[in-house]
Coordinates of C-alpha atoms and ligand atoms in Angstrom, one line a residue:
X120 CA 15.1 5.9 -32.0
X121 CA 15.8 2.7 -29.8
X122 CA 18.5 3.6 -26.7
X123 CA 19.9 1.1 -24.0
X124 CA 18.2 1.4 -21.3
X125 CA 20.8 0.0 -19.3
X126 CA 22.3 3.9 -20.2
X127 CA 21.9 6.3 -17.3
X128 CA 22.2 8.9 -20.0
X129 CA 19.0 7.1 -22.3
X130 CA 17.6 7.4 -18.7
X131 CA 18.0 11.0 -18.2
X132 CA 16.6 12.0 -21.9
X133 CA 13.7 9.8 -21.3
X134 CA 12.9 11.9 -17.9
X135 CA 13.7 15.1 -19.9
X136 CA 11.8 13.8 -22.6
X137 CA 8.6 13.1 -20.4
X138 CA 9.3 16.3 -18.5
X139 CA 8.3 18.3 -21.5
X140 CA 5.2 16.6 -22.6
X141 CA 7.0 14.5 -24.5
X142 CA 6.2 10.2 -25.2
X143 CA 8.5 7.8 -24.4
X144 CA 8.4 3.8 -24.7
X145 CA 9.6 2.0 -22.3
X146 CA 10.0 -2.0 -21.4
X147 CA 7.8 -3.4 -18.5
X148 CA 7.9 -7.0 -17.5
X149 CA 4.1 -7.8 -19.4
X150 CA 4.8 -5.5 -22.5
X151 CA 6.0 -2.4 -23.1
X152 CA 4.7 0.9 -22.8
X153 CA 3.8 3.9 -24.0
X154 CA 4.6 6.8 -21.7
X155 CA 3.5 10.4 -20.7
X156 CA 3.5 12.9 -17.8
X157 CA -0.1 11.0 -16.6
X158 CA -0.6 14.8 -14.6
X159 CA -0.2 16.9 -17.9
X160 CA -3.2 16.5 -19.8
X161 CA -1.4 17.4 -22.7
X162 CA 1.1 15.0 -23.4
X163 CA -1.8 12.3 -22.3
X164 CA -3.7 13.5 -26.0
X165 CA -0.5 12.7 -27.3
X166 CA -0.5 9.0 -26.3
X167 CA -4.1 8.6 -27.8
X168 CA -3.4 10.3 -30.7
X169 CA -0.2 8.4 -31.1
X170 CA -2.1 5.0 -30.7
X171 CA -5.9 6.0 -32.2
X172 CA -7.4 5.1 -29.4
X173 CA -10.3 6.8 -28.3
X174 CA -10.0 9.1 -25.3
X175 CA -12.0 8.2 -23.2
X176 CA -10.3 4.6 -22.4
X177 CA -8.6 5.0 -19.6
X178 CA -4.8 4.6 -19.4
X179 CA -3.1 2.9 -16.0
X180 CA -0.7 4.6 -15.0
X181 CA 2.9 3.8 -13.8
X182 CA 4.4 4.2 -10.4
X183 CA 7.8 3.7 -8.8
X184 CA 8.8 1.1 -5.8
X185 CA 10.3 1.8 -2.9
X186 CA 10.3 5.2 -0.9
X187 CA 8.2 7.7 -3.4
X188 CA 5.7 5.2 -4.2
X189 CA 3.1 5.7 -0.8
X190 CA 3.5 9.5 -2.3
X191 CA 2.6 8.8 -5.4
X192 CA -0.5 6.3 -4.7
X193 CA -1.6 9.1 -2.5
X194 CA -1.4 11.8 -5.3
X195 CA -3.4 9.6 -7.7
X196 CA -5.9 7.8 -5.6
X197 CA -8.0 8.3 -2.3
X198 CA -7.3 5.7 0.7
X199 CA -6.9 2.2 -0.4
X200 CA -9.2 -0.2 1.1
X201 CA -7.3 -3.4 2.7
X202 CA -8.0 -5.8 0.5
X203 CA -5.9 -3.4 -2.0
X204 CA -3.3 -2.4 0.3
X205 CA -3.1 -6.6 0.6
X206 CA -2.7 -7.1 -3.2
X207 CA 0.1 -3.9 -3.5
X208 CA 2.1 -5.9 -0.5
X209 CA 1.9 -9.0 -2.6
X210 CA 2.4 -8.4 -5.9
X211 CA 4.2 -4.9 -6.4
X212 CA 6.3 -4.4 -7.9
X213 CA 4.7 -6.6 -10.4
X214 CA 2.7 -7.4 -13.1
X215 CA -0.8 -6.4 -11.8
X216 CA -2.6 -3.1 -11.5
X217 CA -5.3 -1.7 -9.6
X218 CA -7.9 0.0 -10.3
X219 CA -8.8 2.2 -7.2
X220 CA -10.6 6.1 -6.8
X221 CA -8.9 8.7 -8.3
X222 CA -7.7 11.3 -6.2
X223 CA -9.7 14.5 -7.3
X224 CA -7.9 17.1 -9.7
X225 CA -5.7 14.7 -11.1
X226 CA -5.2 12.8 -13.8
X227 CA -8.2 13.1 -15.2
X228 CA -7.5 13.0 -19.5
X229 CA -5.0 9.8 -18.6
X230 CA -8.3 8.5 -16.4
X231 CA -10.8 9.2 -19.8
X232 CA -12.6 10.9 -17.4
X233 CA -13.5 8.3 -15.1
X234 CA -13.6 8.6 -11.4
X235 CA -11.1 6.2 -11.3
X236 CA -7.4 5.2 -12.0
X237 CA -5.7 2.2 -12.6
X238 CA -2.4 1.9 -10.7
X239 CA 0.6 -0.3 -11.7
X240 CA 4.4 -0.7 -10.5
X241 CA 6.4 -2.4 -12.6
X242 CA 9.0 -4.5 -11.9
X243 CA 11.4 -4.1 -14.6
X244 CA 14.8 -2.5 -13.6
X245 CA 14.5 -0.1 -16.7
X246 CA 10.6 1.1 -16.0
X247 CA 11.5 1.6 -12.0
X248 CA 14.9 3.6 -13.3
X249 CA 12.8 5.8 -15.7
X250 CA 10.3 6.4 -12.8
X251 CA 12.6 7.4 -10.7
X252 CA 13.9 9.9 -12.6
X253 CA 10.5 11.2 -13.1
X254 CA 9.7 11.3 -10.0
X255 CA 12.7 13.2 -9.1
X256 CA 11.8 15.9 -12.0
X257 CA 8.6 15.8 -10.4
X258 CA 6.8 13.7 -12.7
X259 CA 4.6 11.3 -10.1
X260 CA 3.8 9.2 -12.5
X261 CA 3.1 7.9 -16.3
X262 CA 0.4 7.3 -18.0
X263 CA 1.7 3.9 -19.9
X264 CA -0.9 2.2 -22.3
X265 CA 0.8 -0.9 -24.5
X266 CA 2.9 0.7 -26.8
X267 CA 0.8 -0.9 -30.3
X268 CA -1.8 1.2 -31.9
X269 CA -5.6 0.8 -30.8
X270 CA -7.0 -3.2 -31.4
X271 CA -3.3 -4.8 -32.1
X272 CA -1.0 -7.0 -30.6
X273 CA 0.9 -5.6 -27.4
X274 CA 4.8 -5.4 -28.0
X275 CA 7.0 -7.2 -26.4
X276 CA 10.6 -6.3 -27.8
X277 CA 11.7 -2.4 -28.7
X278 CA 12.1 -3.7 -32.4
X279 CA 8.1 -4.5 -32.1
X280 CA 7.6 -1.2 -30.8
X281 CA 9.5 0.8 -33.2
X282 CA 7.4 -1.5 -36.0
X283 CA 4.2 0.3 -34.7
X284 CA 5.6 4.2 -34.6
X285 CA 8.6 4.3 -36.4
X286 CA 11.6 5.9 -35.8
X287 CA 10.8 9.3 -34.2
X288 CA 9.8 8.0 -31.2
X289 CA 12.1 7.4 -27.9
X290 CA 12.3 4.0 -27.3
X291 CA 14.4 2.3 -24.0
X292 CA 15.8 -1.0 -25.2
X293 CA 15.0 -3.5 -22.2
X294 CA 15.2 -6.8 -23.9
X295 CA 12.4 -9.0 -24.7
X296 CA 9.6 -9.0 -22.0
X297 CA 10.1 -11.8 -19.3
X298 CA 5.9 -12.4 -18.9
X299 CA 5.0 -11.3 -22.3
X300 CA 1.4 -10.9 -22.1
X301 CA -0.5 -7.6 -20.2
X302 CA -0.7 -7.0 -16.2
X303 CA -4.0 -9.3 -14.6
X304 CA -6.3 -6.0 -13.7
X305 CA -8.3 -6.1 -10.4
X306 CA -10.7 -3.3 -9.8
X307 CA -10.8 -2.5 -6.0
X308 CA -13.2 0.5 -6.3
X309 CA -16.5 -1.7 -5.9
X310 CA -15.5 -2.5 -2.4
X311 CA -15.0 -6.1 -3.4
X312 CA -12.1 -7.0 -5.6
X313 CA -13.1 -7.9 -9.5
X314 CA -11.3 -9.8 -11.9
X315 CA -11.0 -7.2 -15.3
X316 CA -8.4 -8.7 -16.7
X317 CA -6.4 -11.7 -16.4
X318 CA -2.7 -12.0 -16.5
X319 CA -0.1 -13.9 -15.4
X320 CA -1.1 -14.4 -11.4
X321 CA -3.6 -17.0 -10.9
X322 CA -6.7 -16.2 -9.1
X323 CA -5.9 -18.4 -6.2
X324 CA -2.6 -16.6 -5.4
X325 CA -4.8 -13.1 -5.9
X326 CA -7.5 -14.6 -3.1
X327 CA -5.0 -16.1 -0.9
X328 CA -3.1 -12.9 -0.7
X329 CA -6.3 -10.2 -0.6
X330 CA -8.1 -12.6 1.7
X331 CA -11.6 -11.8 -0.2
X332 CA -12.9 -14.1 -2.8
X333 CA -12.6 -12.6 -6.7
X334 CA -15.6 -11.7 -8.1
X335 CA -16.0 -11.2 -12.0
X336 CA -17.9 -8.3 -13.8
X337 CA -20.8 -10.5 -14.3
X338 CA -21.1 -11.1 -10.1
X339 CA -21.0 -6.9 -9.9
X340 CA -23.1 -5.7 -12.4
X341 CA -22.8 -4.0 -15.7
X342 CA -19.4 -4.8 -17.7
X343 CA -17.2 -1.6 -18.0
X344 CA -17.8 -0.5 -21.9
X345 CA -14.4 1.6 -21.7
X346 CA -11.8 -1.0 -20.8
X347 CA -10.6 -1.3 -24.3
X348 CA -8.3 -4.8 -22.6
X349 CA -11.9 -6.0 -21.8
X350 CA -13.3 -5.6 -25.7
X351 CA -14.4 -9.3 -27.0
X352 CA -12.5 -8.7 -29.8
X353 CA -8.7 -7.0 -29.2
X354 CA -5.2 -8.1 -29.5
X355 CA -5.5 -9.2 -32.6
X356 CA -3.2 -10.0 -35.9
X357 CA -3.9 -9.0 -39.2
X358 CA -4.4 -12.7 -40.1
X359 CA -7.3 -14.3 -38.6
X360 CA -6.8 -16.3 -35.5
X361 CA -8.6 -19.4 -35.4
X362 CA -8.6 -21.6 -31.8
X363 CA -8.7 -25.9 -32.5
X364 CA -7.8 -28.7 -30.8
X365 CA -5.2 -30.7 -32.3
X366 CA -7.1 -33.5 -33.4
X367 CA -8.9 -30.5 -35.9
X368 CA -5.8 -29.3 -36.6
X369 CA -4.2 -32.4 -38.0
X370 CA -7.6 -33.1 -39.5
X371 CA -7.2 -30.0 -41.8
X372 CA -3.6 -30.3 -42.6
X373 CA -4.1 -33.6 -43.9
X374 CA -6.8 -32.5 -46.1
X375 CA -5.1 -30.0 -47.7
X376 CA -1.9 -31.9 -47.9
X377 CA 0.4 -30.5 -50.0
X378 CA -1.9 -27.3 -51.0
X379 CA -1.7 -25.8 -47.3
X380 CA -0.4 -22.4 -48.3
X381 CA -0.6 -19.1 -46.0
X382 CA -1.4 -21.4 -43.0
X383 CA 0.9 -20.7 -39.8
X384 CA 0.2 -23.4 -37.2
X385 CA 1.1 -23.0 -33.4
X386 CA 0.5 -26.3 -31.2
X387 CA 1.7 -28.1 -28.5
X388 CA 1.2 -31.1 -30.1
X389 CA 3.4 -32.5 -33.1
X390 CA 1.5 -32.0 -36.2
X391 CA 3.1 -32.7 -39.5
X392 CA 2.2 -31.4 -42.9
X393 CA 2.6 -32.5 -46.2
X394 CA 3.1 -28.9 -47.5
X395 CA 6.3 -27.0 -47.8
X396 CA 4.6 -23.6 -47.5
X397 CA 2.9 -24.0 -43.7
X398 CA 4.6 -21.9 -41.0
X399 CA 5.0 -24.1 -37.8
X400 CA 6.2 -22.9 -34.1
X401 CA 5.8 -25.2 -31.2
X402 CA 3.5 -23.7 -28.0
X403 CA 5.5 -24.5 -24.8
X404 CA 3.8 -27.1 -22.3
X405 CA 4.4 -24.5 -19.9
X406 CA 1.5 -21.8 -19.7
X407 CA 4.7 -18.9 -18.5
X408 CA 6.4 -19.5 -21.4
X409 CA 3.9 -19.4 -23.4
X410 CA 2.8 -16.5 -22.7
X411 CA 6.3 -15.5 -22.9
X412 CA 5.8 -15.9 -26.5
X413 CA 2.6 -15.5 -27.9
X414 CA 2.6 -11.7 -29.4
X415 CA 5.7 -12.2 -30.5
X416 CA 4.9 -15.3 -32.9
X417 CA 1.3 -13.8 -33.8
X418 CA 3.6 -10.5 -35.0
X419 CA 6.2 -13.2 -37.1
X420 CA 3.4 -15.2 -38.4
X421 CA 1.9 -11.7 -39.6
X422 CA 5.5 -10.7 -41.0
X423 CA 5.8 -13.7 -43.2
X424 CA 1.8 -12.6 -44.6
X425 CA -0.3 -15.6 -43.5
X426 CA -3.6 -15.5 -43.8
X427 CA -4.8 -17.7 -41.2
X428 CA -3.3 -18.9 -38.1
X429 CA -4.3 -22.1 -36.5
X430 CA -3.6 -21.9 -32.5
X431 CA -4.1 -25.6 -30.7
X432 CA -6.7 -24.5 -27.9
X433 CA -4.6 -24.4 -24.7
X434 CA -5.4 -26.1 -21.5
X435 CA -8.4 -25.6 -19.3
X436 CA -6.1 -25.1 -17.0
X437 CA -5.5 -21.8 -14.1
X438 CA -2.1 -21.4 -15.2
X439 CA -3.5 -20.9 -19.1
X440 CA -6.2 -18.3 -18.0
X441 CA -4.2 -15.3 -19.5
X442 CA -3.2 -16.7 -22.4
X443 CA -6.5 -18.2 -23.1
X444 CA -8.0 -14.8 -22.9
X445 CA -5.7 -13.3 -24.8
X446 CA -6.1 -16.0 -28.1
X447 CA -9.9 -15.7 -27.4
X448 CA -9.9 -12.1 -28.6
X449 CA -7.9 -12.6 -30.8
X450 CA -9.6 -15.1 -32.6
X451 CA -13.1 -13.5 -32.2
X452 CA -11.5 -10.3 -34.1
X453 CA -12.1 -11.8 -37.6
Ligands
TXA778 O1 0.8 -4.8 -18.5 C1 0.2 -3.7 -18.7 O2 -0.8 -3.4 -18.0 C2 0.7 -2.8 -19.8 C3 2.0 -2.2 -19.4 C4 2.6 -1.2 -20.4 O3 2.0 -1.7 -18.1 N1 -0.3 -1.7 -20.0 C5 -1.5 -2.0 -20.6 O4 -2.2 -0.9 -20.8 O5 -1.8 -3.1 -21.0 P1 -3.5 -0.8 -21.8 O6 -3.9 0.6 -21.8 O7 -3.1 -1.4 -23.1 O8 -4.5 -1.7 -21.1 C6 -5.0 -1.2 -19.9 C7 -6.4 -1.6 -19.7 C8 -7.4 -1.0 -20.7 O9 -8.3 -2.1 -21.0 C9 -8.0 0.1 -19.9 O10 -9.3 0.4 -20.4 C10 -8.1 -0.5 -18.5 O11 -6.8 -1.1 -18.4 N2 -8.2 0.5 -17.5 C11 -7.3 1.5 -17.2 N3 -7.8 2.3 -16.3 C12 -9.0 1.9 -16.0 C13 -10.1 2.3 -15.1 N4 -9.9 3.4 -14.4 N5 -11.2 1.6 -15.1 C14 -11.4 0.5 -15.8 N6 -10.4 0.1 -16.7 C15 -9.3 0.7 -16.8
MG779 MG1 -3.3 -2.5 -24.9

C-alpha cells in the first residue's frame, strides 16, 4: 500500500509499523529503501527474507539529522576518527555512508555479523520525518537496504517499489528520487578512508573535505566479499546490458536496418534507426541527471520486454564515475 508521505499520519503508521518489527519503504534522495528496527534482529530477517539476500551482507543503516543524531552514531558505532567526523560535517545529511566500528551489542543481524556498520543520514524530508518518529518511539535507527530484491535495479519511485513486493507492503510516497543512483560508500574503519562505492560526490570533493587522500580496496588489501553493492555483476535488468560507444552503436543499427527488433538504445548521441520496433531514450549530457534517470529507463526498457539494451559508454569523466560503475555491473551481469 503506497501512502503520502507528506501525511503526518502515513508518518505515524510507518513509526508504529517499524516499532513492531514491522518493514516499511521509504524514499531517500539516492533510492529508496527498505526499512526495519536495525536494533531488533528480528524484523532485520525480515528485510532479507523480503529481498533474498543472503544474511550475511550487511545492511547500512539510517540515522536522523539534527539533535538525536550524535546519540544515535554513538549507539551504533565506537568513536569516529577525524577524517570521518570531517566527511559527516560535509556531507550529512546526504547521500554518503560510512562505514565505521560497530558499537558492541548492537546491530549485529542488520551488520551480517561483521564488526562493522555502515552509517547513512539521508537527506530527504520524508526519510528524516520517518526517523524522527523512530527515534522518538525509541527506534535509533533503520536498517534500510535498496528496496529491490537481491541482484536488481535499485528503485527510484514508490510505483518501482511496489513493482518488486506488491501491495502488502508500507510504502511512503516521496516522489521520484532527486540523485537516483545509491549513496558513494567510504569505509573509515581501516584508519584511512576507502572508496567502496561510488555515488554521486566526486572523490575530489570527498579528499578536500576529509583532508586524507582516498584510497581504493586494491591500495588496502583484500576486497570485501560481502558488500553485495561491490559484486562485479549487480544492478542489473532482465535484458542484457551491453556498454558501446556511439560510433558501434550506429554501426549496428545500420546493419540491422529495418530488422532491429527488441533493441532499446540509450545514447547521448543522436542515433537514428531504420526500424520501427527500436526503443530510444536520450542520456543527458549532464552526468546528475543522468544518473537521475538511469534505473528508471533500465526498469521501462525491461517493461516494454527488450532483450538487449545498448547504453553509449559515458564519459571518462569524475562527474560519470557513479553512473559508470553502476552500467558496468550491469552490463557484466549477462
Ligand atoms: O543510497 C543508499 O545507500 C541506499 C539507500 C536506501 O540508503 N541503500 C543501499 O543499501 O544502497 P544496499 O544494502 O542496497 O547497499 C549497501 C551496500 C551493500 O553493498 C553492503 O554490502 C554495503 O553497503 N555495506 C553495508 N554495511 C557494510 C559494512 N559494514 N561493511 C562493508 N560493506 C557494507
Ligand atoms: Mg542494493
Amino acid at each position: 500500500m503506497i501512502l503520502d508521505g507528506r501525511s503526518a499520519e502515513a508518518i505515524e503508521q510507518a513509526a508504529r509499523t517499524l516499532r513492531a518489527a514491522g518493514l516499511v519503504a521509504f524514499p531517500t534522495e539516492t533510492v529508496y529503501g527498505l526499512g526495519a528496527d536495525a536494533a531488533n534482529d528480528a524484523a532485520v530477517a525480515g528485510i532479507f527474507t523480503a529481498k533474498g539476500r543472503p544474511s550475511d551482507h550487511p545492511l547500512i543503516v539510517h540515522v536522523s539529522a539534527g539533535a538525536g543524531q550524535a546519540q544515535a552514531i554513538e549507539h551504533f558505532a565506537q568513536p569516529l576518527p577525524d577524517f570521518a567526523r570531517r566527511l559527516v560535517e560535509a556531507f550529512w545529511p546526504g547521500p554518503l555512508t560510512l562505514i565505521v566500528t560497530r558499537q558492541h551489542g548492537v546491530a549485529r543481524a542488520a551488520a551480517g555479523g561483521q564488526d562493522t556498520i555502515g552509517l547513512r543520514c539521508p537527506a530527504h524530508p520524508v526519510a528524516q520525518a520517518l526517523l524522527v518518529a523512530c527515534a522518538a518511539q525509541g527506534v535509533a535507527g533503520l536498517a534500510g537496504p535498496s528496496a529491490n530484491r537481491f541482484g536488481r535495479v535499485s528503485p527510484t519511485t514508490a510505483q518501482h517499489v511496489q513493482g518488486e513486493f506488491g501491495d502488502d507492503l508500507l510504502i511512503l510516497d516521496g516522489g521520484p528520487c532527486a540523485v537516483g543512483i545509491e549513496s558513494t560508500i567510504i569505509d573509515c574503519s581501516r584508519g584511512v578512508p576507502v572508496l567502496l562505492r561510488p555515488g554521486l560526490i566526486t572523490r575530489a570533493r570527498i579528499e578536500a573535505a576529509c583532508g586524507e587522500r582516498l584510497r581504493t580496496r586494491q591500495d588496502v588489501g583484500a576486497p570485501d566479499p560481502r558488500a553485495s553493492g561491490t559484486l562485479e555483476a549487480h544492478y542489473a535488468p532482465s535484458a542484457k546490458v551491453r556498454l558501446m560507444d556511439a560510433a558501434a552503436i550506429r554501426t549496428a543499427l545500420d546493419l540491422l536496418g529495418a530488422d532491429a527488433r527488441h533493441i532499446a538504445v540509450w545514447s547521448r548521441a543522436e542515433l537514428k534507426s531504420r526500424s520501427s520496433h527500436l526503443l530510444q531514450r536520450r542520456m543527458p549530457d549532464d552526468a546528475a541527471a543522468a544518473a537521475r534517470l538511469l534505473f528508471a529507463v533500465l526498469r521501462e526498457f525491461d517493461a516494454q520486454g527488450v532483450k538487449l539494451i545498448w547504453v553509449e559508454t559515458p564519459p571518462d569523466e569524475p562527474a560519470w564515475e557513479g553512473v559508470r560503475d553502476r552500467l558496468q555491473r550491469a552490463a557484466a551481469a549477462g
